[in-house]
Amino acid sequence: MNFEFSPTLPSGTRLVACVADKDALPEGIEATLGEGARSARFKGRPGELFEGFVERDGAVVRVALAGAGEADSEDRTANLEKAGAALAARYLTSGETTLTIDFSAANLPADAIAAVLLGLRLRAWRHDAYRTRLKDEQKRSLETVVAVGGPDGAEAAWADAAALADGVEFTRELVTEPPNKVYPLSFVEKCREAFDGTGAELTVLDEDEMARLGMGALLGVGQGSAQPSRLLAIRWNGGGDEAPTVFVGKGVTFDTGGISLKPGAGMEDMKWDMGGAGAVVGGMLAIARRKAKANVVGVVGLVENMPDGNAIRPGDILTSMSGQTIEVINTDAEGRLVLCDALHWAQKEYSPARIVDFATLTGAMVISLGHEHAGVFANDDSLAEDLLAAGRASGDKLWRMPLDPAYDKLIDSQIADMKNVGPRPAGSITAAQFLQRFIDKGVAWAHCDVAGMVWADKPGATWDKGATGYGARLIDRFVRNTLEG
């Protein structure tokens, strides 16, 4: 989709939209349009939409009003995004090819206009690559959005927001692609293409290199698959000499559960078990595309978990890169095995100031928080508060969960240093306690369990059904808030 800026309405405009605050119709609209809006009980609530037809200069023009809520709301940015998203949802397949948004009378600052356009672009994202029999009315027709009458700085604000949209859309693409298209090797290649020309440095470890480093936990998960495992690191140096902040993602490109095989019903959803890795690389792409003034590294462990004759078994003992041994109780508790080696390697390789991991780690997190918040566990209160604040600002919401030594006994093993899974109670907490055992003393660390957030069964504020892109915005906002000031 193309986004253009113009000082005036282009000639021949057929479809015009205006942003309307709650209980305040835009100035200068035709009386008939205003009367129609009032008759339809249009109030300008966030995401509410009204449209009508008016005559202008002898031509019939379609005019839409998109609600943005209270002008002084603390959720103003999110509400402006909802206004843009409502326009995308209505006109993406409408047959119209161009949508003009008239900001002339809105008196919105540059960042507010960027928010409207961001919401529109994110809601317009679809993945139709494999849909060959769409009817004409199902095909996307909207190609161009023209922003009219914005203040100075609107284009620059949009360029910054567009970089963020690039990252979110990359996350969604990776999460949406089927597992025969996205597997460890192709994930790496897609990242090479996406980051080409950005200035980011990519490092890839193959299985031989990981074996030499002793990554027995990560390699153990992937040893039942015909697809070789990989570790990918993406480094962005934009902030001088300070130690980097490191984000680590779980990249299980498909999860059958291994020998502890999942039920067949719904197993197709496990293509998004790499949602944590998708969030990390999407956040890194946004950071690199907008040339963030910060030092940031993204590390993702990429494996496929399959029930081959060579797969690990319940009862096996794996030795992690840290030297700690793990008794495998359930091969479907594989994400923590991938993360523990990736976390250890990232600390040794980069000596991070802070380290945060993202993973679709436990179904128990969905039971705890549903699909409204991801859970965050942290050994550092300041880091936890910074992540919570970034979640509120970005819309990728988090809720803090407990870490406590009392839970450690639930994953103690009689024949190894630990088990990879505890009993059913406190399943998300014991998973976090497991990961904490691989964090070096004095390192500020947080774990984000995003199991309920990377995929949606119904449309949301700025996404359709399917991949939400969760995590990319959170990472970008965290970097803006804590590293760029």
mmCIF file of C-alpha atoms in Angstrom, residues 54-229:
data_model
loop_
_atom_site.group_PDB
_atom_site.id
_atom_site.type_symbol
_atom_site.label_atom_id
_atom_site.label_comp_id
_atom_site.label_asym_id
_atom_site.label_seq_id
_atom_site.Cartn_x
_atom_site.Cartn_y
_atom_site.Cartn_z
ATOM 1 C CA VAL A 54 -22.470 14.357 -0.862
ATOM 2 C CA GLU A 55 -22.223 16.490 -3.969
ATOM 3 C CA ARG A 56 -19.033 18.500 -4.427
ATOM 4 C CA ASP A 57 -18.285 20.524 -7.542
ATOM 5 C CA GLY A 58 -20.889 18.624 -9.480
ATOM 6 C CA ALA A 59 -19.578 15.193 -8.534
ATOM 7 C CA VAL A 60 -20.815 12.675 -5.988
ATOM 8 C CA VAL A 61 -18.219 12.032 -3.291
ATOM 9 C CA ARG A 62 -18.237 9.280 -0.694
ATOM 10 C CA VAL A 63 -17.359 10.690 2.737
ATOM 11 C CA ALA A 64 -16.495 8.664 5.831
ATOM 12 C CA LEU A 65 -16.227 9.805 9.439
ATOM 13 C CA ALA A 66 -13.900 7.729 11.638
ATOM 14 C CA GLY A 67 -14.307 8.061 15.395
ATOM 15 C CA ALA A 68 -11.266 8.750 17.564
ATOM 16 C CA GLY A 69 -12.876 9.172 20.983
ATOM 17 C CA GLU A 70 -12.151 11.877 23.528
ATOM 18 C CA ALA A 71 -9.501 14.367 22.446
ATOM 19 C CA ASP A 72 -7.923 14.379 25.915
ATOM 20 C CA SER A 73 -8.100 10.632 26.550
ATOM 21 C CA GLU A 74 -5.001 8.954 27.972
ATOM 22 C CA ASP A 75 -5.593 6.336 25.258
ATOM 23 C CA ARG A 76 -5.519 8.967 22.519
ATOM 24 C CA THR A 77 -2.828 7.312 20.387
ATOM 25 C CA ALA A 78 -4.496 3.909 20.514
ATOM 26 C CA ASN A 79 -7.853 5.477 19.689
ATOM 27 C CA LEU A 80 -6.425 7.292 16.677
ATOM 28 C CA GLU A 81 -5.023 3.970 15.487
ATOM 29 C CA LYS A 82 -8.505 2.481 15.844
ATOM 30 C CA ALA A 83 -9.887 5.259 13.652
ATOM 31 C CA GLY A 84 -7.389 4.377 10.925
ATOM 32 C CA ALA A 85 -8.025 0.664 11.396
ATOM 33 C CA ALA A 86 -11.760 1.139 10.966
ATOM 34 C CA LEU A 87 -11.133 2.794 7.603
ATOM 35 C CA ALA A 88 -8.949 -0.122 6.480
ATOM 36 C CA ALA A 89 -11.505 -2.707 7.571
ATOM 37 C CA ARG A 90 -14.269 -0.887 5.665
ATOM 38 C CA TYR A 91 -12.527 -0.017 2.425
ATOM 39 C CA LEU A 92 -9.764 -2.582 1.881
ATOM 40 C CA THR A 93 -11.977 -4.729 -0.385
ATOM 41 C CA SER A 94 -14.593 -2.091 -1.220
ATOM 42 C CA GLY A 95 -13.612 -1.670 -4.854
ATOM 43 C CA GLU A 96 -12.090 1.737 -4.133
ATOM 44 C CA THR A 97 -8.420 2.051 -5.049
ATOM 45 C CA THR A 98 -7.625 5.361 -3.327
ATOM 46 C CA LEU A 99 -8.618 6.698 0.095
ATOM 47 C CA THR A 100 -7.991 10.359 0.873
ATOM 48 C CA ILE A 101 -7.915 11.352 4.540
ATOM 49 C CA ASP A 102 -8.567 15.050 5.049
ATOM 50 C CA PHE A 103 -6.805 16.291 8.185
ATOM 51 C CA SER A 104 -7.276 19.983 7.276
ATOM 52 C CA ALA A 105 -9.797 20.767 9.997
ATOM 53 C CA ALA A 106 -8.695 18.160 12.527
ATOM 54 C CA ASN A 107 -5.880 20.208 14.121
ATOM 55 C CA LEU A 108 -3.918 17.053 14.837
ATOM 56 C CA PRO A 109 -0.162 17.080 15.527
ATOM 57 C CA ALA A 110 2.193 15.145 13.282
ATOM 58 C CA ASP A 111 2.464 12.105 15.565
ATOM 59 C CA ALA A 112 -1.332 11.849 15.774
ATOM 60 C CA ILE A 113 -1.615 11.735 11.993
ATOM 61 C CA ALA A 114 1.065 9.048 11.936
ATOM 62 C CA ALA A 115 -0.994 7.064 14.456
ATOM 63 C CA VAL A 116 -4.064 7.144 12.194
ATOM 64 C CA LEU A 117 -2.005 5.968 9.224
ATOM 65 C CA LEU A 118 -0.280 3.283 11.297
ATOM 66 C CA GLY A 119 -3.606 1.861 12.446
ATOM 67 C CA LEU A 120 -4.821 1.837 8.857
ATOM 68 C CA ARG A 121 -1.738 0.098 7.517
ATOM 69 C CA LEU A 122 -1.617 -2.544 10.249
ATOM 70 C CA ARG A 123 -5.322 -3.386 9.889
ATOM 71 C CA ALA A 124 -4.931 -3.603 6.101
ATOM 72 C CA TRP A 125 -2.264 -6.335 6.317
ATOM 73 C CA ARG A 126 -3.358 -9.656 4.865
ATOM 74 C CA HIS A 127 -1.583 -12.804 3.744
ATOM 75 C CA ASP A 128 -3.174 -13.911 0.477
ATOM 76 C CA ALA A 129 -0.149 -15.605 -1.105
ATOM 77 C CA TYR A 130 -1.789 -19.037 -1.234
ATOM 78 C CA ARG A 131 -5.395 -17.980 -1.936
ATOM 79 C CA THR A 132 -5.931 -18.547 -5.646
ATOM 80 C CA ARG A 133 -9.736 -18.549 -5.871
ATOM 81 C CA LEU A 134 -10.792 -15.310 -4.189
ATOM 82 C CA LYS A 135 -13.916 -13.683 -5.569
ATOM 83 C CA ASP A 136 -13.534 -10.122 -6.822
ATOM 84 C CA GLU A 137 -15.331 -8.729 -3.791
ATOM 85 C CA GLN A 138 -12.870 -10.564 -1.519
ATOM 86 C CA LYS A 139 -9.744 -9.207 -3.177
ATOM 87 C CA ARG A 140 -8.035 -6.152 -1.748
ATOM 88 C CA SER A 141 -8.623 -3.136 -3.953
ATOM 89 C CA LEU A 142 -7.255 -0.276 -1.863
ATOM 90 C CA GLU A 143 -3.815 0.651 -3.149
ATOM 91 C CA THR A 144 -3.157 4.262 -2.142
ATOM 92 C CA VAL A 145 -3.810 6.414 0.918
ATOM 93 C CA VAL A 146 -3.412 10.181 0.548
ATOM 94 C CA ALA A 147 -3.013 12.291 3.694
ATOM 95 C CA VAL A 148 -4.158 15.871 3.110
ATOM 96 C CA GLY A 149 -3.589 18.999 5.161
ATOM 97 C CA GLY A 150 -1.202 17.648 7.784
ATOM 98 C CA PRO A 151 1.172 19.934 9.694
ATOM 99 C CA ASP A 152 4.909 20.207 9.159
ATOM 100 C CA GLY A 153 6.632 17.051 10.295
ATOM 101 C CA ALA A 154 3.784 14.717 9.389
ATOM 102 C CA GLU A 155 5.775 12.931 6.689
ATOM 103 C CA ALA A 156 8.773 12.467 9.000
ATOM 104 C CA ALA A 157 6.505 11.125 11.747
ATOM 105 C CA TRP A 158 4.979 8.699 9.285
ATOM 106 C CA ALA A 159 8.409 7.519 8.105
ATOM 107 C CA ASP A 160 9.208 6.608 11.719
ATOM 108 C CA ALA A 161 5.856 4.841 12.165
ATOM 109 C CA ALA A 162 6.261 3.067 8.824
ATOM 110 C CA ALA A 163 9.502 1.481 10.058
ATOM 111 C CA LEU A 164 7.559 0.118 13.005
ATOM 112 C CA ALA A 165 4.882 -1.186 10.643
ATOM 113 C CA ASP A 166 7.611 -2.964 8.664
ATOM 114 C CA GLY A 167 8.642 -4.799 11.813
ATOM 115 C CA VAL A 168 5.111 -5.754 12.863
ATOM 116 C CA GLU A 169 4.279 -6.983 9.384
ATOM 117 C CA PHE A 170 7.475 -9.045 9.233
ATOM 118 C CA THR A 171 6.506 -10.700 12.520
ATOM 119 C CA ARG A 172 3.049 -11.442 11.160
ATOM 120 C CA GLU A 173 4.435 -12.876 7.943
ATOM 121 C CA LEU A 174 6.761 -15.272 9.759
ATOM 122 C CA VAL A 175 4.030 -16.390 12.156
ATOM 123 C CA THR A 176 1.483 -16.864 9.371
ATOM 124 C CA GLU A 177 3.603 -18.767 6.857
ATOM 125 C CA PRO A 178 3.054 -22.558 6.893
ATOM 126 C CA PRO A 179 5.727 -24.807 8.384
ATOM 127 C CA ASN A 180 6.764 -26.177 4.987
ATOM 128 C CA LYS A 181 7.687 -22.593 4.065
ATOM 129 C CA VAL A 182 9.143 -21.336 7.363
ATOM 130 C CA TYR A 183 11.603 -23.695 9.024
ATOM 131 C CA PRO A 184 14.976 -22.892 10.611
ATOM 132 C CA LEU A 185 16.931 -22.443 7.364
ATOM 133 C CA SER A 186 14.238 -20.453 5.552
ATOM 134 C CA PHE A 187 13.645 -18.315 8.659
ATOM 135 C CA VAL A 188 17.304 -17.305 8.504
ATOM 136 C CA GLU A 189 17.096 -16.543 4.775
ATOM 137 C CA LYS A 190 13.991 -14.405 5.210
ATOM 138 C CA CYS A 191 15.865 -12.427 7.856
ATOM 139 C CA ARG A 192 18.858 -12.000 5.563
ATOM 140 C CA GLU A 193 16.569 -10.522 2.916
ATOM 141 C CA ALA A 194 14.666 -8.292 5.346
ATOM 142 C CA PHE A 195 17.787 -6.847 6.986
ATOM 143 C CA ASP A 196 19.755 -6.405 3.779
ATOM 144 C CA GLY A 197 20.928 -2.801 3.547
ATOM 145 C CA THR A 198 19.907 -1.857 7.089
ATOM 146 C CA GLY A 199 23.399 -1.988 8.585
ATOM 147 C CA ALA A 200 22.475 -4.724 11.059
ATOM 148 C CA GLU A 201 25.007 -7.562 11.530
ATOM 149 C CA LEU A 202 23.725 -11.136 11.253
ATOM 150 C CA THR A 203 25.496 -14.138 12.794
ATOM 151 C CA VAL A 204 24.327 -17.705 12.177
ATOM 152 C CA LEU A 205 25.486 -20.809 14.061
ATOM 153 C CA ASP A 206 24.932 -24.193 12.423
ATOM 154 C CA GLU A 207 24.578 -27.516 14.206
ATOM 155 C CA ASP A 208 28.293 -28.302 14.172
ATOM 156 C CA GLU A 209 29.134 -24.944 15.750
ATOM 157 C CA MET A 210 26.410 -25.353 18.378
ATOM 158 C CA ALA A 211 27.618 -28.877 19.139
ATOM 159 C CA ARG A 212 31.162 -27.593 19.688
ATOM 160 C CA LEU A 213 29.730 -25.024 22.110
ATOM 161 C CA GLY A 214 27.854 -27.738 23.995
ATOM 162 C CA MET A 215 24.287 -26.671 23.210
ATOM 163 C CA GLY A 216 22.875 -30.093 24.002
ATOM 164 C CA ALA A 217 19.479 -28.793 25.089
ATOM 165 C CA LEU A 218 18.686 -26.810 21.930
ATOM 166 C CA LEU A 219 20.109 -29.486 19.638
ATOM 167 C CA GLY A 220 18.243 -32.170 21.537
ATOM 168 C CA VAL A 221 14.907 -30.612 20.618
ATOM 169 C CA GLY A 222 15.739 -30.521 16.923
ATOM 170 C CA GLN A 223 17.432 -33.895 16.565
ATOM 171 C CA GLY A 224 14.210 -35.656 15.564
ATOM 172 C CA SER A 225 13.652 -33.357 12.599
ATOM 173 C CA ALA A 226 14.954 -33.581 9.048
ATOM 174 C CA GLN A 227 15.312 -29.798 9.216
ATOM 175 C CA PRO A 228 18.642 -28.708 10.759
ATOM 176 C CA SER A 229 18.544 -26.298 13.693
#
